[in-house]
């Protein structure tokens, strides 16, 4: 299939392009490089030895998006493009609502106009709010604590209504848990600007010597070792989940968790990192981060049942590949 990947130069999008190309699909990338680099697309061509048409466009621009659909026989869309920083979304909510929702509307309209009937959307476990674990797709989403989370819930709703009105359409709403790690080549991975908000890039930067020590947010949670618990998933497993989704989605709109089904605490991740890489991670405990929940992990059985997909890589693989990427001096120069 010819798959239009919006945000294909970003962290999850780039890994998904590799997995799609590996499985014989063709990929067209649309990205405005707001949070990525053009050089990543060159690297994708290097890793896969495949041609990848690239459109440097803002996917909130309807005519620019229509042009892509008119120039390619597109079979499916995977829509990653969006803003994702929870804290920033509280400061500039309208920017988040605009980018994340308008881009989804524009792509849905183009899909309708050009009769493209497969649509995969990047949603998030954040829509579950502070539900009981494990999070199951049948649970009612709860209000999130930030505009970013609300954009995900709203886009799910929009795509659900879109599919109801268009019976030919197959929509997968993929709720990601905590993607970490990098491609085994060490050429692509996550390189946030400034001080990272997320745990794994914070750890790799501490170990690299860019930051002094990890601050563990809270050691008074009702969890196994009193630190927060998350479902970390290797980004390559997540990428492969998208290929399974695009290959197997049925008519209608369907929600799928993409997680491992296992909860790992902050301290367990630190210990796994030390074991995987033979390096100490200096840390200290500080107070809880506002808005954080104690425990979040998936019931990952639906994707297994319906797509035959499960995450194969464990936390040791995640820690090794995250460090391998951070540690490649080449990646420091060229990529975000
Ligand atoms: P990312 O920032 O690395 O990638 C997003 C890409 O979209 C970037 O390349 C950016 O330049 C591009 N982009 C943003 N707005 C655009 C626009 N209007 N037009 C064209 N390109 C645009 O983020 P990521 O971690 O790869 O996340 C991808 C998607 O998955 C996002 O929608 C995010 O909200 C969602 N998600 C991410 C996580 C996570 O932990 N990384 C968790 C759950 C959901
Ligand atoms: N965390 C931490 N120190 C950091 C960043 C995160 O202790 O510098 C903790 C955070 O409180 C949570 C877990 O690590 O329990 C995962 O946080 P992250 O921001 O990576 O993901 P999210 O909170 O969005 O699930």
XYZ file of C-alpha atoms and ligand atoms in Angstrom:
405
model
C 0.000 0.000 0.000
C 0.969 3.659 -0.419
C 0.823 5.189 3.031
C 0.852 8.907 3.717
C 2.723 9.375 7.019
C 2.211 12.810 8.529
C 4.915 13.697 11.040
C 7.037 10.981 9.410
C 10.292 12.730 10.352
C 9.373 12.734 14.057
C 10.266 10.175 16.715
C 7.507 7.579 16.285
C 6.757 8.471 12.649
C 10.343 7.868 11.507
C 10.479 4.412 13.094
C 7.088 3.588 11.603
C 8.319 4.565 8.128
C 11.175 2.046 8.513
C 8.773 -0.706 9.612
C 6.315 0.046 6.797
C 9.079 0.019 4.180
C 10.530 -3.197 5.650
C 7.127 -4.838 5.211
C 6.903 -3.800 1.564
C 4.659 -0.751 1.852
C 5.480 2.563 0.173
C 5.673 5.699 2.232
C 5.069 9.381 1.500
C 6.090 11.758 4.286
C 4.425 15.098 5.084
C 6.183 17.084 7.796
C 6.877 20.759 8.442
C 9.950 19.926 10.593
C 8.588 21.914 13.500
C 10.003 19.265 15.846
C 12.277 17.258 13.542
C 14.935 17.595 10.867
C 14.950 17.102 7.138
C 18.148 15.073 7.541
C 16.094 12.373 9.284
C 14.391 11.632 5.959
C 17.822 11.145 4.349
C 18.651 8.715 7.138
C 15.429 6.831 6.540
C 16.459 6.440 2.902
C 19.881 5.264 4.088
C 18.486 2.714 6.551
C 15.918 1.281 4.144
C 17.548 1.905 0.737
C 14.086 2.956 -0.470
C 12.753 6.061 -2.150
C 10.623 8.243 0.109
C 8.731 11.160 -1.425
C 8.785 14.101 1.001
C 6.429 17.069 1.270
C 7.555 19.880 3.529
C 4.076 21.134 4.371
C 1.974 22.138 7.328
C -0.828 19.576 7.420
C -3.295 22.153 8.709
C -3.130 23.606 5.177
C -5.975 21.982 3.234
C -4.786 22.875 -0.267
C -1.228 21.675 0.453
C -2.617 18.399 1.788
C -5.027 17.976 -1.139
C -2.081 18.389 -3.502
C -0.346 15.361 -1.925
C -3.501 13.263 -2.317
C -3.869 14.373 -5.933
C -0.259 13.469 -6.775
C -0.260 9.960 -5.242
C -2.614 7.015 -5.224
C -2.829 6.907 -1.426
C -4.288 3.805 0.248
C -4.000 4.884 3.869
C -3.030 7.712 6.197
C -1.107 7.448 9.458
C -1.470 10.766 11.223
C 1.356 11.420 13.691
C 1.799 15.166 13.085
C 0.933 17.148 16.168
C 2.268 18.920 19.200
C 2.873 16.723 22.243
C 4.326 18.654 25.178
C 1.839 18.436 28.040
C 3.245 21.413 30.006
C 3.463 23.644 26.939
C -0.152 22.832 26.093
C -1.192 24.513 29.348
C 0.683 27.674 28.348
C -0.503 27.869 24.723
C -3.738 25.860 24.621
C -5.086 27.435 21.447
C -1.929 26.535 19.556
C -2.408 22.934 20.640
C -6.117 22.803 19.838
C -5.441 24.429 16.472
C -2.595 22.226 15.316
C -3.823 18.904 16.609
C -7.476 19.252 15.711
C -7.298 21.190 12.451
C -4.665 18.806 11.072
C -6.993 15.876 11.811
C -9.972 17.613 10.180
C -7.920 18.547 7.114
C -6.636 14.992 6.658
C -10.064 13.496 7.198
C -11.543 15.861 4.586
C -8.828 15.005 2.083
C -9.330 11.268 2.750
C -13.020 11.676 1.988
C -12.463 13.748 -1.135
C -9.887 11.308 -2.567
C -11.669 8.148 -1.391
C -8.900 6.990 0.943
C -10.445 4.609 3.419
C -7.771 3.661 5.959
C -6.935 6.139 8.681
C -4.679 5.489 11.680
C -4.516 8.097 14.412
C -1.884 8.641 17.143
C -3.813 8.796 20.366
C -2.517 8.387 23.875
C -3.082 6.476 27.110
C -3.573 9.926 28.632
C -7.239 9.763 27.547
C -7.830 7.106 30.234
C -7.063 9.697 32.910
C -6.731 8.198 36.376
C -8.734 5.006 35.704
C -8.143 1.645 37.393
C -5.259 -0.338 35.865
C -4.890 -2.090 33.555
C -6.431 0.359 31.102
C -8.823 -1.449 28.758
C -10.243 -0.037 25.521
C -13.803 -0.506 26.801
C -13.282 1.960 29.684
C -14.817 5.371 29.397
C -12.143 8.020 28.816
C -11.824 10.407 31.764
C -11.103 14.126 31.539
C -7.370 14.736 31.269
C -5.527 17.431 33.179
C -4.276 19.330 30.124
C -5.215 20.623 26.649
C -2.859 18.149 24.947
C -4.828 15.225 26.365
C -8.102 16.897 25.424
C -6.984 17.244 21.784
C -6.447 13.468 21.680
C -9.882 12.749 23.147
C -11.517 15.241 20.740
C -9.762 13.841 17.669
C -10.864 10.330 18.627
C -14.432 11.621 18.811
C -14.174 13.408 15.458
C -12.833 10.288 13.754
C -15.492 8.112 15.344
C -18.246 10.361 13.948
C -16.433 10.532 10.603
C -16.406 6.735 10.356
C -20.077 6.452 11.364
C -21.036 8.717 8.485
C -18.792 6.892 6.014
C -19.283 3.131 6.139
C -16.392 2.461 3.751
C -13.940 3.896 6.261
C -11.635 1.894 8.561
C -10.186 3.925 11.439
C -7.709 2.763 14.095
C -7.350 4.968 17.157
C -4.069 3.825 18.665
C -3.498 4.697 22.303
C 0.215 4.671 22.952
C 1.655 4.042 26.363
C 5.261 5.245 26.974
C 7.399 4.908 23.842
C 11.142 4.771 24.513
C 14.293 3.443 22.842
C 15.523 3.832 19.305
C 16.247 1.968 16.085
C 19.073 -0.540 16.496
C 21.221 1.371 13.968
C 21.431 4.256 16.434
C 20.722 6.592 13.508
C 17.201 7.622 14.478
C 15.762 8.146 17.934
C 14.361 10.783 20.242
C 16.334 13.945 20.764
C 14.263 16.550 22.565
C 15.243 20.216 22.572
C 16.462 21.545 25.903
C 15.908 19.715 29.177
C 13.806 16.604 28.515
C 10.425 16.214 30.188
C 10.342 12.458 29.755
C 12.152 9.932 31.890
C 14.258 7.969 29.385
C 15.822 10.942 27.562
C 16.459 12.528 30.962
C 18.334 9.386 32.084
C 20.427 9.210 28.903
C 21.381 12.876 29.233
C 22.392 12.392 32.883
C 24.566 9.455 31.927
C 26.018 11.440 29.028
C 27.010 14.117 31.534
C 24.720 16.818 30.135
C 22.590 16.840 33.294
C 23.766 16.300 36.846
C 21.354 13.727 38.241
C 17.937 12.293 37.651
C 15.199 13.810 39.763
C 12.703 11.070 40.594
C 9.318 12.723 40.957
C 7.783 11.253 44.094
C 8.686 8.311 46.330
C 5.380 8.198 48.144
C 3.124 6.592 45.520
C 1.031 3.527 46.383
C 3.183 1.346 44.103
C 5.627 -1.543 44.552
C 8.596 0.725 45.425
C 6.748 4.022 45.923
C 7.815 5.504 42.546
C 5.521 6.009 39.538
C 4.681 3.046 37.314
C 4.357 3.202 33.516
C 4.075 0.836 30.569
C 7.266 1.517 28.587
C 7.166 0.237 25.019
C 10.076 0.009 22.596
C 9.470 2.462 19.753
C 10.191 -0.263 17.163
C 7.461 -2.463 18.682
C 5.170 0.552 18.552
C 6.113 1.138 14.910
C 5.339 -2.501 14.088
C 1.973 -2.062 15.789
C 1.143 0.589 13.189
C 1.972 -1.751 10.332
C -0.299 -4.387 11.868
C -3.038 -1.787 12.277
C -2.855 -0.525 8.707
C -2.840 -4.120 7.418
C -5.693 -5.421 9.565
C -8.123 -2.649 10.420
C -11.746 -3.405 9.756
C -14.556 -1.047 8.762
C -15.660 1.318 11.490
C -13.573 3.073 14.154
C -11.692 0.901 16.629
C -9.563 1.745 19.638
C -6.401 -0.239 20.400
C -3.912 0.039 23.229
C -0.317 -0.204 22.097
C 1.593 -1.130 25.242
C 3.320 -4.169 26.683
C 0.813 -4.829 29.457
C 3.617 -4.586 32.032
C 4.119 -1.820 34.582
C 7.679 -0.690 35.374
C 8.510 1.735 38.171
C 10.942 4.624 37.816
C 13.432 2.825 40.064
C 13.070 -0.407 38.086
C 13.780 1.481 34.859
C 16.864 3.062 36.425
C 18.108 -0.383 37.533
C 17.386 -1.852 34.087
C 19.356 0.983 32.479
C 22.317 0.320 34.763
C 22.187 -3.412 34.020
C 21.769 -3.008 30.248
C 24.616 -0.539 29.878
C 26.883 -1.171 32.856
C 26.641 2.496 33.895
C 25.429 4.064 37.141
C 22.549 6.541 36.995
C 22.864 9.156 39.760
C 19.462 10.138 41.123
C 17.672 11.891 43.949
C 14.058 11.903 45.088
C 12.083 15.117 44.764
C 8.397 15.861 45.210
C 5.712 14.572 42.868
C 5.234 16.308 39.491
C 1.803 17.965 39.398
C -0.665 16.151 37.154
C 1.168 12.768 37.299
C -0.833 9.664 38.075
C 0.640 6.811 40.158
C 0.171 3.870 37.800
C -0.510 3.472 34.108
C -0.279 0.268 32.127
C -2.215 -1.347 29.325
C -4.363 -4.337 28.863
C -2.661 -5.168 25.556
C -4.796 -8.170 24.633
C -7.068 -6.569 22.012
C -4.290 -5.746 19.532
C -2.930 -9.272 19.993
C -6.341 -10.818 19.429
C -7.304 -8.733 16.415
C -3.950 -7.934 14.726
C -1.721 -10.680 16.089
C 0.572 -7.909 17.371
C 2.471 -7.967 20.661
C 5.467 -6.025 21.895
C 8.548 -8.261 21.707
C 11.287 -6.107 23.215
C 11.887 -5.811 26.959
C 13.107 -2.946 29.155
C 16.735 -4.065 28.763
C 16.403 -3.693 24.961
C 14.757 -0.296 25.443
C 17.544 0.957 27.726
C 20.339 -0.409 25.522
C 18.916 1.139 22.343
C 18.110 4.488 23.988
C 21.694 4.747 25.240
C 23.140 3.553 21.927
C 21.310 6.390 20.179
C 22.266 9.080 22.701
C 25.837 7.867 22.677
C 26.339 8.109 18.909
C 28.224 11.331 18.423
C 26.903 11.572 14.880
C 23.340 11.738 16.106
C 24.237 14.562 18.467
C 25.324 16.747 15.587
C 22.630 15.998 13.103
C 19.380 15.118 14.754
C 16.897 16.319 17.276
P 7.386 14.241 17.340
O 7.255 15.660 17.757
O 8.741 13.615 17.371
O 6.782 14.047 15.875
C 5.720 14.826 15.389
C 6.106 15.282 13.994
O 5.020 16.040 13.462
C 7.341 16.187 13.987
O 8.219 15.758 12.972
C 6.758 17.575 13.672
O 7.690 18.378 12.962
C 5.533 17.217 12.853
N 4.447 18.203 12.880
C 3.832 18.765 13.954
N 2.849 19.586 13.552
C 2.823 19.531 12.186
C 2.019 20.147 11.187
N 1.027 20.988 11.480
N 2.288 19.861 9.892
C 3.283 18.996 9.552
N 4.068 18.397 10.460
C 3.841 18.653 11.756
O 6.356 13.386 18.222
P 6.236 11.821 18.427
O 6.726 11.469 19.778
O 6.777 11.109 17.241
O 4.647 11.679 18.477
C 3.887 11.425 17.310
C 2.419 11.453 17.651
O 2.173 10.507 18.684
C 1.923 12.798 18.188
O 0.638 13.017 17.672
C 1.885 12.578 19.686
O 0.948 13.395 20.301
C 1.492 11.119 19.768
N 1.912 10.487 21.019
C 3.219 10.525 21.385
C 3.613 9.948 22.587
C 5.049 10.010 23.040
O 5.310 9.718 24.212
N 6.011 10.334 22.185
C 2.653 9.319 23.412
C 1.331 9.278 22.985
C 0.963 9.876 21.785
N 9.768 10.966 35.869
C 10.732 11.248 36.834
N 11.708 12.159 36.532
C 11.775 12.774 35.306
C 10.786 12.463 34.337
C 9.783 11.564 34.663
O 10.703 10.724 37.947
O 12.674 13.598 35.082
C 8.726 9.957 36.190
C 7.283 10.484 36.097
O 6.882 11.025 37.348
C 6.515 9.213 35.705
C 7.523 8.436 34.852
O 8.811 8.950 35.209
O 6.230 8.434 36.862
C 7.309 8.608 33.355
O 7.272 10.002 33.068
P 7.262 10.534 31.560
O 7.221 12.028 31.612
O 8.374 9.898 30.796
O 5.898 9.941 30.981
P 4.377 10.216 31.416
O 4.362 10.895 32.747
O 3.844 11.067 30.340
O 3.740 8.886 31.479
